[in-house]
mmCIF file of C-alpha atoms and ligand atoms in Angstrom:
data_model
loop_
_atom_site.group_PDB
_atom_site.id
_atom_site.type_symbol
_atom_site.label_atom_id
_atom_site.label_comp_id
_atom_site.label_asym_id
_atom_site.label_seq_id
_atom_site.Cartn_x
_atom_site.Cartn_y
_atom_site.Cartn_z
ATOM 1 C CA UNK A 1 36.373 60.013 223.912
ATOM 2 C CA UNK A 2 39.041 60.621 226.551
ATOM 3 C CA UNK A 3 42.748 60.738 225.959
ATOM 4 C CA UNK A 4 45.830 60.614 228.655
ATOM 5 C CA UNK A 5 47.454 63.490 230.073
ATOM 6 C CA UNK A 6 50.478 63.469 228.082
ATOM 7 C CA UNK A 7 48.517 63.344 225.106
ATOM 8 C CA UNK A 8 46.746 66.368 226.130
ATOM 9 C CA UNK A 9 49.862 68.155 226.964
ATOM 10 C CA UNK A 10 50.985 67.134 223.191
ATOM 11 C CA UNK A 11 48.114 69.124 221.715
ATOM 12 C CA UNK A 12 48.467 72.015 223.851
ATOM 13 C CA UNK A 13 52.254 72.269 223.230
ATOM 14 C CA UNK A 14 51.569 72.244 219.512
ATOM 15 C CA UNK A 15 48.992 75.049 219.898
ATOM 16 C CA UNK A 16 51.793 77.058 221.523
ATOM 17 C CA UNK A 17 51.439 76.256 225.194
ATOM 18 C CA UNK A 18 54.230 75.737 227.584
ATOM 19 C CA UNK A 19 54.449 72.540 229.248
ATOM 20 C CA UNK A 20 56.974 70.604 231.346
ATOM 21 C CA UNK A 21 59.419 68.302 229.794
ATOM 22 C CA UNK A 22 58.384 64.505 229.895
ATOM 23 C CA UNK A 23 59.055 61.142 228.786
ATOM 24 C CA UNK A 24 56.309 58.273 228.738
ATOM 25 C CA UNK A 25 57.554 54.798 230.056
ATOM 26 C CA UNK A 26 56.135 51.597 230.341
ATOM 27 C CA UNK A 27 58.757 49.789 232.467
ATOM 28 C CA UNK A 28 60.743 50.792 235.737
ATOM 29 C CA UNK A 29 64.149 50.458 233.913
ATOM 30 C CA UNK A 30 62.944 52.742 231.015
ATOM 31 C CA UNK A 31 61.851 55.371 233.976
ATOM 32 C CA UNK A 32 65.180 55.310 235.394
ATOM 33 C CA UNK A 33 66.672 56.069 231.847
ATOM 34 C CA UNK A 34 64.269 58.932 231.708
ATOM 35 C CA UNK A 35 65.022 60.186 235.211
ATOM 36 C CA UNK A 36 68.792 60.391 234.045
ATOM 37 C CA UNK A 37 67.798 62.335 230.899
ATOM 38 C CA UNK A 38 65.768 64.970 233.103
ATOM 39 C CA UNK A 39 69.014 65.376 235.346
ATOM 40 C CA UNK A 40 67.035 66.422 238.450
ATOM 41 C CA UNK A 41 63.882 65.741 240.512
ATOM 42 C CA UNK A 42 60.874 64.520 238.686
ATOM 43 C CA UNK A 43 57.206 63.355 239.306
ATOM 44 C CA UNK A 44 55.933 59.954 238.395
ATOM 45 C CA UNK A 45 52.514 60.307 237.023
ATOM 46 C CA UNK A 46 50.173 57.339 236.311
ATOM 47 C CA UNK A 47 48.558 57.646 233.035
ATOM 48 C CA UNK A 48 44.711 56.823 233.336
ATOM 49 C CA UNK A 49 41.438 58.431 231.890
ATOM 50 C CA UNK A 50 40.628 59.636 235.562
ATOM 51 C CA UNK A 51 41.217 62.691 237.498
ATOM 52 C CA UNK A 52 42.163 63.063 241.023
ATOM 53 C CA UNK A 53 45.283 60.988 240.894
ATOM 54 C CA UNK A 54 47.169 62.923 243.516
ATOM 55 C CA UNK A 55 44.795 62.221 246.037
ATOM 56 C CA UNK A 56 44.048 58.460 244.907
ATOM 57 C CA UNK A 57 45.738 55.405 246.220
ATOM 58 C CA UNK A 58 47.023 51.964 244.398
ATOM 59 C CA UNK A 59 44.678 49.525 245.768
ATOM 60 C CA UNK A 60 45.983 46.827 248.010
ATOM 61 C CA UNK A 61 49.645 48.096 247.656
ATOM 62 C CA UNK A 62 50.085 49.465 251.413
ATOM 63 C CA UNK A 63 51.447 52.561 250.174
ATOM 64 C CA UNK A 64 50.198 56.010 251.464
ATOM 65 C CA UNK A 65 50.849 57.855 247.832
ATOM 66 C CA UNK A 66 48.818 58.116 244.472
ATOM 67 C CA UNK A 67 49.136 58.351 240.864
ATOM 68 C CA UNK A 68 51.351 61.682 241.417
ATOM 69 C CA UNK A 69 54.880 61.164 243.114
ATOM 70 C CA UNK A 70 57.452 63.530 243.783
ATOM 71 C CA UNK A 71 60.928 62.122 243.229
ATOM 72 C CA UNK A 72 64.220 63.321 244.057
ATOM 73 C CA UNK A 73 66.717 60.411 243.549
ATOM 74 C CA UNK A 74 67.429 57.516 241.157
ATOM 75 C CA UNK A 75 66.865 54.754 243.474
ATOM 76 C CA UNK A 76 63.261 55.674 244.184
ATOM 77 C CA UNK A 77 62.219 55.644 240.758
ATOM 78 C CA UNK A 78 61.729 51.676 240.051
ATOM 79 C CA UNK A 79 60.442 50.617 243.067
ATOM 80 C CA UNK A 80 57.501 53.498 242.625
ATOM 81 C CA UNK A 81 57.016 52.659 238.992
ATOM 82 C CA UNK A 82 56.727 49.075 239.946
ATOM 83 C CA UNK A 83 53.788 49.674 242.386
ATOM 84 C CA UNK A 84 52.229 51.892 239.575
ATOM 85 C CA UNK A 85 52.264 49.294 237.177
ATOM 86 C CA UNK A 86 51.307 46.722 239.481
ATOM 87 C CA UNK A 87 48.142 47.705 241.602
ATOM 88 C CA UNK A 88 45.027 49.496 240.085
ATOM 89 C CA UNK A 89 44.901 53.161 240.942
ATOM 90 C CA UNK A 90 41.843 54.275 242.782
ATOM 91 C CA UNK A 91 40.473 58.006 242.613
ATOM 92 C CA UNK A 92 37.462 59.399 243.114
ATOM 93 C CA UNK A 93 36.686 59.156 239.345
ATOM 94 C CA UNK A 94 37.717 55.488 238.940
ATOM 95 C CA UNK A 95 35.066 53.357 241.240
ATOM 96 C CA UNK A 96 36.019 51.085 243.894
ATOM 97 C CA UNK A 97 37.869 48.506 241.399
ATOM 98 C CA UNK A 98 40.422 51.189 240.081
ATOM 99 C CA UNK A 99 42.054 51.522 237.013
ATOM 100 C CA UNK A 100 45.161 49.295 235.599
ATOM 101 C CA UNK A 101 47.869 51.853 234.675
ATOM 102 C CA UNK A 102 50.374 50.662 231.770
ATOM 103 C CA UNK A 103 52.002 54.271 231.139
ATOM 104 C CA UNK A 104 53.905 56.484 233.447
ATOM 105 C CA UNK A 105 54.852 59.666 232.534
ATOM 106 C CA UNK A 106 58.309 60.900 233.966
ATOM 107 C CA UNK A 107 57.851 64.696 234.117
ATOM 108 C CA UNK A 108 60.356 67.233 234.919
ATOM 109 C CA UNK A 109 59.476 68.388 238.620
ATOM 110 C CA UNK A 110 58.454 72.004 238.758
ATOM 111 C CA UNK A 111 58.721 74.223 241.784
ATOM 112 C CA UNK A 112 55.227 76.082 242.526
ATOM 113 C CA UNK A 113 54.417 79.246 243.920
ATOM 114 C CA UNK A 114 50.662 79.482 242.543
ATOM 115 C CA UNK A 115 48.239 76.730 241.300
ATOM 116 C CA UNK A 116 45.499 77.794 239.119
ATOM 117 C CA UNK A 117 42.713 76.077 237.078
ATOM 118 C CA UNK A 118 41.420 76.979 233.693
ATOM 119 C CA UNK A 119 39.155 74.802 231.994
ATOM 120 C CA UNK A 120 36.687 74.865 228.956
ATOM 121 C CA UNK A 121 33.695 73.250 228.340
ATOM 122 C CA UNK A 122 30.253 73.761 226.514
ATOM 123 C CA UNK A 123 27.755 75.679 228.335
ATOM 124 C CA UNK A 124 24.330 74.074 227.581
ATOM 125 C CA UNK A 125 22.276 76.980 229.323
ATOM 126 C CA UNK A 126 23.650 79.594 226.798
ATOM 127 C CA UNK A 127 24.967 77.232 223.938
ATOM 128 C CA UNK A 128 28.315 78.487 223.817
ATOM 129 C CA UNK A 129 31.942 77.273 225.032
ATOM 130 C CA UNK A 130 32.886 78.906 228.364
ATOM 131 C CA UNK A 131 36.496 79.435 229.591
ATOM 132 C CA UNK A 132 36.326 78.751 233.186
ATOM 133 C CA UNK A 133 39.226 79.938 235.705
ATOM 134 C CA UNK A 134 39.914 80.000 239.454
ATOM 135 C CA UNK A 135 42.723 81.570 241.492
ATOM 136 C CA UNK A 136 42.327 78.511 243.828
ATOM 137 C CA UNK A 137 43.356 75.618 241.403
ATOM 138 C CA UNK A 138 45.099 72.179 242.195
ATOM 139 C CA UNK A 139 43.610 69.161 243.574
ATOM 140 C CA UNK A 140 40.833 70.859 245.850
ATOM 141 C CA UNK A 141 38.999 72.578 242.814
ATOM 142 C CA UNK A 142 35.822 70.367 243.195
ATOM 143 C CA UNK A 143 35.593 71.584 246.759
ATOM 144 C CA UNK A 144 36.347 75.117 245.994
ATOM 145 C CA UNK A 145 33.469 75.057 243.346
ATOM 146 C CA UNK A 146 31.144 73.463 245.768
ATOM 147 C CA UNK A 147 31.799 75.856 248.747
ATOM 148 C CA UNK A 148 32.286 79.131 246.816
ATOM 149 C CA UNK A 149 31.012 78.890 243.408
ATOM 150 C CA UNK A 150 31.501 82.725 243.016
ATOM 151 C CA UNK A 151 35.117 82.266 242.806
ATOM 152 C CA UNK A 152 34.803 80.190 239.238
ATOM 153 C CA UNK A 153 35.256 83.046 237.035
ATOM 154 C CA UNK A 154 33.202 82.190 233.490
ATOM 155 C CA UNK A 155 33.802 83.745 230.039
ATOM 156 C CA UNK A 156 31.650 83.066 226.965
ATOM 157 C CA UNK A 157 33.645 82.394 223.953
ATOM 158 C CA UNK A 158 32.263 82.933 220.509
ATOM 159 C CA UNK A 159 32.927 79.571 218.637
ATOM 160 C CA UNK A 160 33.349 81.623 215.353
ATOM 161 C CA UNK A 161 36.155 84.136 216.616
ATOM 162 C CA UNK A 162 37.613 82.010 219.162
ATOM 163 C CA UNK A 163 38.692 83.401 222.560
ATOM 164 C CA UNK A 164 39.607 87.013 221.861
ATOM 165 C CA UNK A 165 42.930 88.641 223.291
ATOM 166 C CA UNK A 166 41.030 90.936 225.526
ATOM 167 C CA UNK A 167 39.182 88.138 227.099
ATOM 168 C CA UNK A 168 42.406 86.071 228.010
ATOM 169 C CA UNK A 169 43.883 89.519 229.136
ATOM 170 C CA UNK A 170 41.047 90.566 231.397
ATOM 171 C CA UNK A 171 40.885 87.036 232.975
ATOM 172 C CA UNK A 172 44.809 87.209 233.574
ATOM 173 C CA UNK A 173 44.351 90.324 235.535
ATOM 174 C CA UNK A 174 41.193 89.025 237.400
ATOM 175 C CA UNK A 175 43.467 85.896 238.259
ATOM 176 C CA UNK A 176 46.094 88.375 239.667
ATOM 177 C CA UNK A 177 49.233 87.269 237.644
ATOM 178 C CA UNK A 178 51.797 89.947 237.405
ATOM 179 C CA UNK A 179 52.713 91.940 234.524
ATOM 180 C CA UNK A 180 55.411 89.965 233.493
ATOM 181 C CA UNK A 181 53.393 86.473 234.198
ATOM 182 C CA UNK A 182 50.476 88.110 232.466
ATOM 183 C CA UNK A 183 51.162 87.117 228.779
ATOM 184 C CA UNK A 184 52.562 83.784 229.660
ATOM 185 C CA UNK A 185 49.191 83.012 231.145
ATOM 186 C CA UNK A 186 47.369 84.433 228.289
ATOM 187 C CA UNK A 187 49.328 82.473 225.711
ATOM 188 C CA UNK A 188 48.318 79.199 228.027
ATOM 189 C CA UNK A 189 44.957 80.070 227.788
ATOM 190 C CA UNK A 190 44.648 81.003 224.084
ATOM 191 C CA UNK A 191 46.297 77.448 223.344
ATOM 192 C CA UNK A 192 43.476 75.810 225.439
ATOM 193 C CA UNK A 193 40.804 77.710 223.694
ATOM 194 C CA UNK A 194 42.183 76.951 220.243
ATOM 195 C CA UNK A 195 42.477 73.077 220.672
ATOM 196 C CA UNK A 196 39.119 73.295 222.502
ATOM 197 C CA UNK A 197 37.480 74.634 219.151
ATOM 198 C CA UNK A 198 39.718 73.145 216.478
ATOM 199 C CA UNK A 199 39.531 69.528 217.934
ATOM 200 C CA UNK A 200 35.826 69.660 218.884
ATOM 201 C CA UNK A 201 36.543 69.109 222.632
ATOM 202 C CA UNK A 202 33.782 68.800 224.946
ATOM 203 C CA UNK A 203 35.874 69.457 227.969
ATOM 204 C CA UNK A 204 39.725 70.660 228.062
ATOM 205 C CA UNK A 205 41.289 71.829 231.247
ATOM 206 C CA UNK A 206 44.547 72.601 232.698
ATOM 207 C CA UNK A 207 44.718 71.932 236.433
ATOM 208 C CA UNK A 208 46.962 73.208 237.695
ATOM 209 C CA UNK A 209 48.392 75.938 235.525
ATOM 210 C CA UNK A 210 51.265 76.737 237.801
ATOM 211 C CA UNK A 211 53.419 79.605 238.506
ATOM 212 C CA UNK A 212 56.909 78.943 239.461
ATOM 213 C CA UNK A 213 59.003 80.872 241.900
ATOM 214 C CA UNK A 214 61.122 82.422 238.807
ATOM 215 C CA UNK A 215 57.645 83.475 237.294
ATOM 216 C CA UNK A 216 57.477 80.930 234.537
ATOM 217 C CA UNK A 217 54.000 79.806 233.847
ATOM 218 C CA UNK A 218 53.418 76.169 232.865
ATOM 219 C CA UNK A 219 50.501 73.479 232.222
ATOM 220 C CA UNK A 220 51.153 71.032 234.754
ATOM 221 C CA UNK A 221 48.392 69.037 234.147
ATOM 222 C CA UNK A 222 45.627 68.616 231.562
ATOM 223 C CA UNK A 223 42.468 66.688 230.774
ATOM 224 C CA UNK A 224 40.454 66.583 227.330
ATOM 225 C CA UNK A 225 37.287 65.041 226.147
ATOM 226 C CA UNK A 226 36.351 64.919 222.665
ATOM 227 C CA UNK A 227 32.752 65.094 221.190
ATOM 228 C CA UNK A 228 32.383 61.336 219.791
ATOM 229 C CA UNK A 229 29.909 62.566 217.047
ATOM 230 C CA UNK A 230 32.851 65.015 215.779
ATOM 231 C CA UNK A 231 35.412 62.515 215.572
ATOM 232 C CA UNK A 232 34.910 61.654 211.880
ATOM 233 C CA UNK A 233 36.624 64.686 211.372
ATOM 234 C CA UNK A 234 39.761 64.226 213.607
ATOM 235 C CA UNK A 235 41.635 61.470 212.364
ATOM 236 C CA UNK A 236 44.598 62.551 214.191
ATOM 237 C CA UNK A 237 42.395 62.478 217.732
ATOM 238 C CA UNK A 238 41.089 59.117 216.920
ATOM 239 C CA UNK A 239 44.461 57.775 216.900
ATOM 240 C CA UNK A 240 45.211 58.864 220.390
ATOM 241 C CA UNK A 241 42.445 56.351 221.698
ATOM 242 C CA UNK A 242 43.337 53.888 224.411
ATOM 243 C CA UNK A 243 40.914 50.939 224.303
ATOM 244 C CA UNK A 244 42.436 49.706 227.362
ATOM 245 C CA UNK A 245 41.148 52.806 229.228
ATOM 246 C CA UNK A 246 37.396 52.081 227.990
ATOM 247 C CA UNK A 247 34.688 50.251 229.521
ATOM 248 C CA UNK A 248 34.683 46.805 227.736
ATOM 249 C CA UNK A 249 31.219 46.390 227.441
ATOM 250 C CA UNK A 250 30.723 49.942 226.144
ATOM 251 C CA UNK A 251 33.284 49.328 223.283
ATOM 252 C CA UNK A 252 31.700 45.923 222.472
ATOM 253 C CA UNK A 253 28.495 47.723 222.118
ATOM 254 C CA UNK A 254 29.776 50.376 220.150
ATOM 255 C CA UNK A 255 31.191 47.603 217.487
ATOM 256 C CA UNK A 256 27.610 46.214 217.153
ATOM 257 C CA UNK A 257 26.048 49.724 216.416
ATOM 258 C CA UNK A 258 24.521 49.843 219.803
ATOM 259 C CA UNK A 259 24.878 52.768 222.234
ATOM 260 C CA UNK A 260 25.349 51.571 225.636
ATOM 261 C CA UNK A 261 26.217 52.974 228.920
ATOM 262 C CA UNK A 262 27.025 51.157 231.981
ATOM 263 C CA UNK A 263 25.246 52.281 235.201
ATOM 264 C CA UNK A 264 24.965 51.110 238.881
ATOM 265 C CA UNK A 265 21.673 49.305 239.348
ATOM 266 C CA UNK A 266 20.197 45.646 238.576
ATOM 267 C CA UNK A 267 17.783 46.061 235.826
ATOM 268 C CA UNK A 268 18.977 45.585 232.409
ATOM 269 C CA UNK A 269 17.319 47.699 229.777
ATOM 270 C CA UNK A 270 17.049 47.160 225.911
ATOM 271 C CA UNK A 271 15.271 49.939 224.256
ATOM 272 C CA UNK A 272 14.882 51.301 220.633
ATOM 273 C CA UNK A 273 15.591 55.166 220.439
ATOM 274 C CA UNK A 274 17.365 57.437 222.923
ATOM 275 C CA UNK A 275 14.294 59.356 224.122
ATOM 276 C CA UNK A 276 12.415 55.896 224.721
ATOM 277 C CA UNK A 277 15.423 54.719 226.569
ATOM 278 C CA UNK A 278 15.756 57.554 228.536
ATOM 279 C CA UNK A 279 11.956 57.737 229.732
ATOM 280 C CA UNK A 280 12.249 53.984 230.378
ATOM 281 C CA UNK A 281 15.246 54.514 232.806
ATOM 282 C CA UNK A 282 12.885 57.343 234.413
ATOM 283 C CA UNK A 283 9.858 54.924 234.735
ATOM 284 C CA UNK A 284 11.861 52.244 236.434
ATOM 285 C CA UNK A 285 13.270 54.789 238.912
ATOM 286 C CA UNK A 286 9.877 56.072 239.357
ATOM 287 C CA UNK A 287 8.729 52.495 240.519
ATOM 288 C CA UNK A 288 11.674 52.058 242.707
ATOM 289 C CA UNK A 289 13.979 50.209 240.378
ATOM 290 C CA UNK A 290 17.442 51.110 239.394
ATOM 291 C CA UNK A 291 18.703 50.814 235.643
ATOM 292 C CA UNK A 292 21.879 48.619 235.379
ATOM 293 C CA UNK A 293 22.558 50.664 232.019
ATOM 294 C CA UNK A 294 21.431 52.632 228.961
ATOM 295 C CA UNK A 295 21.053 50.561 225.960
ATOM 296 C CA UNK A 296 19.599 52.106 222.637
ATOM 297 C CA UNK A 297 19.685 49.372 219.788
ATOM 298 C CA UNK A 298 18.554 51.811 217.207
ATOM 299 C CA UNK A 299 15.464 52.300 215.172
ATOM 300 C CA UNK A 300 16.003 49.469 213.142
ATOM 301 C CA UNK A 301 16.907 46.587 215.726
ATOM 302 C CA UNK A 302 17.991 43.177 213.971
ATOM 303 C CA UNK A 303 18.310 39.819 215.226
ATOM 304 C CA UNK A 304 21.915 40.340 215.529
ATOM 305 C CA UNK A 305 21.875 43.474 217.617
ATOM 306 C CA UNK A 306 19.082 42.257 219.932
ATOM 307 C CA UNK A 307 21.443 38.936 220.425
ATOM 308 C CA UNK A 308 24.549 40.901 221.057
ATOM 309 C CA UNK A 309 22.446 43.563 223.430
ATOM 310 C CA UNK A 310 21.264 40.522 225.275
ATOM 311 C CA UNK A 311 24.857 39.009 225.956
ATOM 312 C CA UNK A 312 26.078 42.478 226.892
ATOM 313 C CA UNK A 313 23.313 42.700 229.777
ATOM 314 C CA UNK A 314 23.633 39.335 230.862
ATOM 315 C CA UNK A 315 27.449 39.164 231.134
ATOM 316 C CA UNK A 316 26.525 42.048 234.064
ATOM 317 C CA UNK A 317 26.375 39.818 237.132
ATOM 318 C CA UNK A 318 24.602 42.774 238.524
ATOM 319 C CA UNK A 319 21.766 42.152 236.394
ATOM 320 C CA UNK A 320 18.536 40.633 238.165
ATOM 321 C CA UNK A 321 15.999 41.415 235.512
ATOM 322 C CA UNK A 322 15.764 42.477 231.961
ATOM 323 C CA UNK A 323 13.105 44.976 230.232
ATOM 324 C CA UNK A 324 12.854 44.916 226.461
ATOM 325 C CA UNK A 325 10.784 48.224 225.528
ATOM 326 C CA UNK A 326 10.544 48.410 221.961
ATOM 327 C CA UNK A 327 8.439 50.712 219.812
ATOM 328 C CA UNK A 328 8.030 48.804 216.262
ATOM 329 C CA UNK A 329 8.084 51.745 214.040
ATOM 330 C CA UNK A 330 10.434 51.225 211.297
ATOM 331 C CA UNK A 331 10.433 47.399 212.587
ATOM 332 C CA UNK A 332 7.282 45.608 212.925
ATOM 333 C CA UNK A 333 6.668 44.013 216.295
ATOM 334 C CA UNK A 334 6.193 40.573 214.887
ATOM 335 C CA UNK A 335 9.718 40.737 213.347
ATOM 336 C CA UNK A 336 11.157 42.202 216.699
ATOM 337 C CA UNK A 337 9.445 39.205 218.575
ATOM 338 C CA UNK A 338 11.036 36.630 216.465
ATOM 339 C CA UNK A 339 14.399 38.520 217.048
ATOM 340 C CA UNK A 340 13.789 38.408 220.657
ATOM 341 C CA UNK A 341 12.811 34.807 220.643
ATOM 342 C CA UNK A 342 15.956 33.832 218.582
ATOM 343 C CA UNK A 343 18.163 35.577 220.708
ATOM 344 C CA UNK A 344 16.506 34.408 223.814
ATOM 345 C CA UNK A 345 17.313 30.930 222.946
ATOM 346 C CA UNK A 346 20.779 31.495 221.549
ATOM 347 C CA UNK A 347 21.886 33.502 224.991
ATOM 348 C CA UNK A 348 20.300 31.723 227.561
ATOM 349 C CA UNK A 349 18.741 33.684 230.160
ATOM 350 C CA UNK A 350 19.605 33.521 234.162
ATOM 351 C CA UNK A 351 17.375 36.563 234.709
ATOM 352 C CA UNK A 352 13.558 37.123 234.301
ATOM 353 C CA UNK A 353 12.832 38.750 231.315
ATOM 354 C CA UNK A 354 9.869 41.400 230.685
ATOM 355 C CA UNK A 355 9.117 42.686 227.293
ATOM 356 C CA UNK A 356 6.922 45.615 225.983
ATOM 357 C CA UNK A 357 6.121 46.209 222.468
ATOM 358 C CA UNK A 358 4.242 48.620 220.753
ATOM 359 C CA UNK A 359 3.447 49.905 217.207
ATOM 360 C CA UNK A 360 3.020 48.216 213.917
ATOM 361 C CA UNK A 361 1.603 44.429 214.128
ATOM 362 C CA UNK A 362 1.050 44.719 217.655
ATOM 363 C CA UNK A 363 -1.589 41.937 217.683
ATOM 364 C CA UNK A 364 1.147 39.472 216.461
ATOM 365 C CA UNK A 365 4.412 40.172 218.557
ATOM 366 C CA UNK A 366 3.247 39.686 222.272
ATOM 367 C CA UNK A 367 1.094 36.561 221.090
ATOM 368 C CA UNK A 368 4.339 35.141 219.573
ATOM 369 C CA UNK A 369 6.081 35.683 222.873
ATOM 370 C CA UNK A 370 3.203 34.274 225.109
ATOM 371 C CA UNK A 371 2.761 31.250 222.786
ATOM 372 C CA UNK A 372 6.636 30.392 222.444
ATOM 373 C CA UNK A 373 6.609 28.403 225.888
ATOM 374 C CA UNK A 374 9.470 30.601 227.150
ATOM 375 C CA UNK A 375 9.567 32.010 230.302
ATOM 376 C CA UNK A 376 8.942 35.742 229.187
ATOM 377 C CA UNK A 377 6.416 38.108 230.725
ATOM 378 C CA UNK A 378 4.624 40.437 228.703
ATOM 379 C CA UNK A 379 3.576 44.017 229.587
ATOM 380 C CA UNK A 380 1.138 46.522 228.064
ATOM 381 C CA UNK A 381 2.244 49.874 228.458
ATOM 382 C CA UNK A 382 5.344 51.500 230.266
ATOM 383 C CA UNK A 383 3.876 51.523 233.816
ATOM 384 C CA UNK A 384 2.927 47.834 233.810
ATOM 385 C CA UNK A 385 6.491 47.081 232.174
ATOM 386 C CA UNK A 386 8.270 48.946 235.058
ATOM 387 C CA UNK A 387 6.089 47.428 237.662
ATOM 388 C CA UNK A 388 6.729 44.217 236.427
ATOM 389 C CA UNK A 389 10.467 44.380 235.813
ATOM 390 C CA UNK A 390 10.973 46.014 239.248
ATOM 391 C CA UNK A 391 9.090 43.436 241.174
ATOM 392 C CA UNK A 392 11.151 40.817 238.971
ATOM 393 C CA UNK A 393 14.404 42.360 239.952
ATOM 394 C CA UNK A 394 13.356 42.028 243.991
HETATM 395 P P1 GDP B 1 45.344 65.074 239.322
HETATM 396 O O1 GDP B 1 45.661 64.938 240.848
HETATM 397 O O2 GDP B 1 45.293 63.688 238.622
HETATM 398 O O3 GDP B 1 44.628 66.235 238.853
HETATM 399 O O4 GDP B 1 47.147 65.315 239.027
HETATM 400 P P2 GDP B 1 48.067 66.609 239.033
HETATM 401 O O5 GDP B 1 49.256 66.167 237.836
HETATM 402 O O6 GDP B 1 47.253 67.660 238.968
HETATM 403 O O7 GDP B 1 48.879 66.804 240.418
HETATM 404 C C1 GDP B 1 48.247 66.788 241.598
HETATM 405 C C2 GDP B 1 48.955 67.852 242.336
HETATM 406 O O8 GDP B 1 50.264 67.355 242.573
HETATM 407 C C3 GDP B 1 49.161 69.056 241.575
HETATM 408 O O9 GDP B 1 47.868 69.926 241.950
HETATM 409 C C4 GDP B 1 50.499 69.769 242.495
HETATM 410 O O10 GDP B 1 50.108 69.960 243.788
HETATM 411 C C5 GDP B 1 51.216 68.300 242.812
HETATM 412 N N1 GDP B 1 52.352 68.378 241.869
HETATM 413 C C6 GDP B 1 52.007 67.814 240.370
HETATM 414 N N2 GDP B 1 53.434 68.153 239.695
HETATM 415 C C7 GDP B 1 54.275 68.453 240.309
HETATM 416 C C8 GDP B 1 55.607 68.947 240.262
HETATM 417 O O11 GDP B 1 55.955 69.095 239.196
HETATM 418 N N3 GDP B 1 56.194 69.777 241.309
HETATM 419 C C9 GDP B 1 55.414 69.896 242.506
HETATM 420 N N4 GDP B 1 55.894 70.644 243.357
HETATM 421 N N5 GDP B 1 54.115 69.246 242.833
HETATM 422 C C10 GDP B 1 53.284 68.935 241.912
HETATM 423 MG MG1 MG B 2 45.419 67.909 238.143
#
């Protein structure tokens, strides 16, 4: 689960980090009031669950600025916020269609002498959280990481003890903070490390962490993603969820107990079990197709879940063929075939359907599908299924 920048900065501030003053608004008028309260230049920041806002653009707005806009005068505030709330914001992370903005953060503008990156992620290779930092932070961080990966400093963190003071000190030294700035930078890194571990983040980053000409050190922008499997123990974080920012199909699937992730291809996949779903996607790609989604209906797929899964798949106009690949372990193949037939009738298919069943009562399931008189292609084995569905999608 992701949260907005302003929420991430509230969590950091609660853990002791220095962040700029800011007010979240939902209208141009409220933005003007917030500007008055700040009493000086502000930065207007579109709140979306995507990065790269500074370099993004508002689709069809004709404006040459993106989701982060420096503002000096009161007169500029209203028109800028109007554009932000009217047009979708397109960044490297939103996709072509962009993301609607409903909240704008009016933040006290900071003067910037240096921009630094600090972020924490789980490093799967070593099985530990790692604090990463780079002296060249800001909007070019992805390019720096790709061009000169040696510039990214990495410090593994023991999850039992958290980020240790000596580790933060060492990083502050390597990032060339002055003696006066270093303790401030260390307290920001410590806050980041604390929030990451206490709240079960999978990612938490401050980019940029800035040094002002006066020597203040601030978290100017922050991003956080939480481990969904740990949300049950963080009701405070769960409350920060903004459903408007989430993929509507993924939300709908989650409510039915399905695990659904939208992808970019044209073959809809309905599979039980994450491992089988992964290998189904692999074999589709191996035979020249592209999956439209990852969909795991779980071990005990019932009629309601299969029906809802079909609805979600077929609501996607890109889907040109559907592959059902189910192993009848907990559920028997004849029960699954019955659920598929019932769902097939109820949903109304506009794309060819290929079904591969395996497992308990395999003699009955495919026979029921074949004898149903419905336009359903049955397949034997993964390869046969992949070949048939790739051909159907073409
Ligand atoms: P992002 O593009 O979504 O990561 O949004 P950021 O909040 O990181 O802003 C992008 C860039 O805008 C930063 O790297 C800064 O260079 C600039 N920026 C953001 N806030 C301020 C500010 O208060 N003052 C100044 N001078 N620049 C800012
Ligand atoms: Mg940023």
